[in-house]
Coordinates of C-alpha atoms in Angstrom, one line a residue:
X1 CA -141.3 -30.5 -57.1
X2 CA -140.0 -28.0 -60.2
X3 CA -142.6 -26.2 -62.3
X4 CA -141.1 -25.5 -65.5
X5 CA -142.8 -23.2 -68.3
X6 CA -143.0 -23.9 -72.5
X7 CA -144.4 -22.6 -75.4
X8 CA -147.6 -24.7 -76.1
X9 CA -149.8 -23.9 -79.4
X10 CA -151.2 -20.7 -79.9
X11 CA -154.9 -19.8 -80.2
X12 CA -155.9 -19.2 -84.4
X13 CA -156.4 -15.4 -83.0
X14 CA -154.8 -13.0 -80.5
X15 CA -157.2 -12.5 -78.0
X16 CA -158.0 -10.1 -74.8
X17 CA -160.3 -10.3 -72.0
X18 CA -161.4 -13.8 -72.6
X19 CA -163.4 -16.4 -70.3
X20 CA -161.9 -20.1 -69.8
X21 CA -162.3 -22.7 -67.2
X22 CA -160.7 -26.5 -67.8
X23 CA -163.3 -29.3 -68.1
X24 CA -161.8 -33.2 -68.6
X25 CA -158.5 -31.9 -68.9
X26 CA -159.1 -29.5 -71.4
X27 CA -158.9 -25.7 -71.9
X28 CA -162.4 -24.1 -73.1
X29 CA -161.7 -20.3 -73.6
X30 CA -165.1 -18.3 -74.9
X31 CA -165.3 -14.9 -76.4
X32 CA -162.4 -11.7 -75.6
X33 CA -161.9 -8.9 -77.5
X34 CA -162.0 -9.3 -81.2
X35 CA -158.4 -9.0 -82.4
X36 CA -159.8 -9.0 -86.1
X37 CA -162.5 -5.8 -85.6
X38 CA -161.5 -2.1 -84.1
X39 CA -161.6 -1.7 -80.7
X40 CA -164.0 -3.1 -78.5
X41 CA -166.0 -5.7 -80.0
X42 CA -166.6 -9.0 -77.9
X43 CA -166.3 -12.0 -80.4
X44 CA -168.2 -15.1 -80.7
X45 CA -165.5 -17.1 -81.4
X46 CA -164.7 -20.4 -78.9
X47 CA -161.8 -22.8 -78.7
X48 CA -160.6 -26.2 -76.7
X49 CA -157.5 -26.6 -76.5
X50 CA -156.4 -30.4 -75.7
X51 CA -152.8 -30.4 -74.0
X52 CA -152.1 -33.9 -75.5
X53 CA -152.3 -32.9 -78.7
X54 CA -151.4 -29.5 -78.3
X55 CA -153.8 -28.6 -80.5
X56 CA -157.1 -25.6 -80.3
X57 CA -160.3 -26.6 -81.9
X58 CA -163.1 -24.1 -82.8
X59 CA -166.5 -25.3 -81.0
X60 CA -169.9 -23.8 -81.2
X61 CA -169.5 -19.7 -81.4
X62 CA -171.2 -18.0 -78.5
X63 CA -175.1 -17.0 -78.7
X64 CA -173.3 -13.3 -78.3
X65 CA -170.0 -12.1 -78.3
X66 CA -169.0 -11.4 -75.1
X67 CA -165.6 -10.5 -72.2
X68 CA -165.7 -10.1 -68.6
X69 CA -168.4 -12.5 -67.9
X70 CA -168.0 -14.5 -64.6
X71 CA -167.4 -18.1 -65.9
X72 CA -167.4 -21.6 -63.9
X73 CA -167.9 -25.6 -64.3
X74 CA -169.2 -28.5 -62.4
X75 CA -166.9 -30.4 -63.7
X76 CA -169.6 -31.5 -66.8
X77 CA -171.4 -28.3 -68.0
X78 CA -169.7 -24.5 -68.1
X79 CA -171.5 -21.4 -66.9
X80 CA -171.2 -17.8 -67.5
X81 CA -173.2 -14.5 -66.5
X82 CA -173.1 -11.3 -66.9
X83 CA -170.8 -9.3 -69.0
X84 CA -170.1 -7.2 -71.8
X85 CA -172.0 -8.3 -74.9
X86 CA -172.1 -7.1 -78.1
X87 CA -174.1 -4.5 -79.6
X88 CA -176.5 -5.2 -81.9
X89 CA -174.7 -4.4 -85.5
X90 CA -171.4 -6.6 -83.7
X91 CA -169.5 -3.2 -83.8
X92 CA -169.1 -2.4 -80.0
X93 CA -169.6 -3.3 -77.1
X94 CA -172.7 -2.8 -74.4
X95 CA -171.0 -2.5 -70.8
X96 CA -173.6 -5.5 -68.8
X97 CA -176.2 -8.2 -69.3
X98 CA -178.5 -10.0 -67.1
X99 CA -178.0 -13.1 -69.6
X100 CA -176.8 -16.5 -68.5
X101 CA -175.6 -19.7 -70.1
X102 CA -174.6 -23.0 -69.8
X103 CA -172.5 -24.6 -72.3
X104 CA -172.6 -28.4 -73.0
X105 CA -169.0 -29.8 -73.9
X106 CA -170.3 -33.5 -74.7
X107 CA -173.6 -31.8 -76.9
X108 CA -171.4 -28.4 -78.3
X109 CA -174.8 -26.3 -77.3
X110 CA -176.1 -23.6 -75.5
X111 CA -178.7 -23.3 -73.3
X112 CA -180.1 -20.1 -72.2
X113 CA -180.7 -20.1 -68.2
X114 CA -182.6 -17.8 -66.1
X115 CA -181.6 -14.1 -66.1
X116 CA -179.6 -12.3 -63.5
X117 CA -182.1 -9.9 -61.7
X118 CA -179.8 -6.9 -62.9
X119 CA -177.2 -6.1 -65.3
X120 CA -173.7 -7.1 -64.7
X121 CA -170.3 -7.7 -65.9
X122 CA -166.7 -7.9 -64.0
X123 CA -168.3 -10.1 -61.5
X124 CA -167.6 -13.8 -60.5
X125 CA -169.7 -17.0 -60.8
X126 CA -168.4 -20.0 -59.1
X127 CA -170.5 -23.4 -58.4
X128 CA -170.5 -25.0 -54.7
X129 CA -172.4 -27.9 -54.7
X130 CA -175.8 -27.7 -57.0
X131 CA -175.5 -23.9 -56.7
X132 CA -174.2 -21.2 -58.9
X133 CA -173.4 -18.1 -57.3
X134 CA -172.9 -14.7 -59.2
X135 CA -171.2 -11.9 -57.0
X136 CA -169.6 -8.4 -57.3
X137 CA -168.5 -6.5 -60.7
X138 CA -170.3 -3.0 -62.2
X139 CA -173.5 -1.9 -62.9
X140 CA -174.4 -1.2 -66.4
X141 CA -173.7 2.2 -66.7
X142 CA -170.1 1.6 -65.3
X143 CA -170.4 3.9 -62.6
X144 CA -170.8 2.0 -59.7
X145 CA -168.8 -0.8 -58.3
X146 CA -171.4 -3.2 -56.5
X147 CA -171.1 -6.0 -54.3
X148 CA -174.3 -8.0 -55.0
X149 CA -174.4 -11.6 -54.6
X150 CA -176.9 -13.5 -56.1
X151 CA -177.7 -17.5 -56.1
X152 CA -179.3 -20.1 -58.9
X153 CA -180.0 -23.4 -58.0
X154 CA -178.4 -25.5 -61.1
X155 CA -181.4 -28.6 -60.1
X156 CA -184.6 -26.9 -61.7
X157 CA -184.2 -22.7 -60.2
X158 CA -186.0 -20.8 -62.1
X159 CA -185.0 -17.4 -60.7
X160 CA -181.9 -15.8 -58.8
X161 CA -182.2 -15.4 -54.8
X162 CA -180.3 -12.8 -53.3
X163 CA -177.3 -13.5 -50.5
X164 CA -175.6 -11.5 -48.8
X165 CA -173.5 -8.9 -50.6
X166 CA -169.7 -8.7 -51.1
X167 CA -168.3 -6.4 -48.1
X168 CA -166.1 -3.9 -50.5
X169 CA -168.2 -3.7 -53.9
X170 CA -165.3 -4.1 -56.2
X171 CA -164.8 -5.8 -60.0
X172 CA -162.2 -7.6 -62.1
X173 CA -161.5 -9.9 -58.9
X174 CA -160.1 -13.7 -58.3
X175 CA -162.1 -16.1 -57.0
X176 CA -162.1 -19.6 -56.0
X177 CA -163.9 -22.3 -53.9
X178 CA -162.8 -24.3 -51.1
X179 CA -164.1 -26.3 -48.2
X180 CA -167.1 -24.6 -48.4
X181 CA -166.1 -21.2 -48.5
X182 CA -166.3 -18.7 -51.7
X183 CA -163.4 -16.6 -51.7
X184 CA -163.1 -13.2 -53.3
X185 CA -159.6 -12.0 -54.2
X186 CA -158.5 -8.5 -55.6
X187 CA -159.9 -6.4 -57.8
X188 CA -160.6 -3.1 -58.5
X189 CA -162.8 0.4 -57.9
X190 CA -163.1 2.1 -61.0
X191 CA -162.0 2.1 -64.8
X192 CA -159.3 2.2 -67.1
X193 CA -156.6 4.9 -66.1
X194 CA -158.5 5.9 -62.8
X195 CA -158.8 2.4 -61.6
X196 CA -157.8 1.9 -57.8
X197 CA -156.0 -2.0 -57.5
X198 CA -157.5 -3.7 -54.2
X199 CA -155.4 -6.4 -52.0
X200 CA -158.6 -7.3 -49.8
X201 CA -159.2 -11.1 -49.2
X202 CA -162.9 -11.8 -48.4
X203 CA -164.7 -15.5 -47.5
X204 CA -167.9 -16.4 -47.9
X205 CA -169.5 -19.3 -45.6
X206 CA -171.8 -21.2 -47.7
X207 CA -173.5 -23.2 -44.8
X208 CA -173.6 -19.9 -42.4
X209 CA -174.6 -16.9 -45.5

């Protein structure tokens, strides 16, 4: 087969750092930088963009602006954690949260779910099965790359558990989900201009921890 690439509709705003995952064969992309404000304010703004129509839609804004929150789906609801947020006057930015949410495409709410047990951001969330797990990215003061991995179940949990942790602590990495392995792809130690790029591949068995 040939995959070929086009020019589809833009977003209303030029955006960085932004959170999407595809749900019904749509593109929901929440939050980024905001192109509008200086330098770095997350934004509350949230699209769908429907490839038949090639058209973007604003939905509900986000409870907080927010970029580099790990973001996943079940195929009906969306998830993120963690994350820069912003600040209280929505003129900056605070580097973590412990907050969680789950989006409803059908309602176009949000529903707060139970906090991560410390603050994060540059991790990755992903769902396997009725599970969402939340693992690696920085602590709150950015000077630590951690490797924590914690786990919500999505059927009633009312607090995180912890799993074992991420063998090289890293953020800003891939991840994906298959045959019930979490994998964890890339990354990176540190910030901005002294950030080290990482090439490690690391699996995850679900069924083994």
């Amino acid at each position: 087969t040939t995959i070929g690439w086009g020019t589809a509709a833009s977003q209303p705003f030029t955006n960085s750092e932004a959170q999407g995952v595809v749900v019904g064969g749509k593109l929901y992309v929440f939050g980024g930088f905001d192109s509008t404000k200086a330098c770095c304010t997350p934004t509350r703004r949230a699209y769908v963009y429907d490839p038949l129509a090639n058209a973007w839609t604003a939905i509900a804004p986000l409870p907080k602006g927010v970029t580099h929150a790990g973001m996943a789906t079940d195929g009906t609801n969306i998830y993120y954690a963690g994350g820069y947020i912003e600040n209280a006057t929505q003129t900056g930015q605070i580097f973590g949260t412990r907050e969680v949410w789950r989006y409803s495409p059908t309602a176009n709410t949000y529903t707060a779910l139970p906090l991560l047990p410390v603050e994060r951001a540059g991790g990755q969330l992903v769902v396997v099965g009725r599970d969402l797990h939340y693992f690696a990215g920085t602590n709150l003061a950015r000077t630590q790359d951690v490797g924590d991995h914690y786990v919500l179940s999505l059927d009633g949990g009312t607090a995180w558990t912890t799993k074992a942790a991420l063998p090289n602590p890293r953020h800003h990495l891939g991840a994906a989900v298959l045959d019930g392995f979490i994998y964890a792809i890339g990354g990176q130690h540190g910030h901005d201009d002294a950030l080290v790029t990482q090439a490690d591949v690391h699996a995850y068995d679900v069924r083994t921890g």
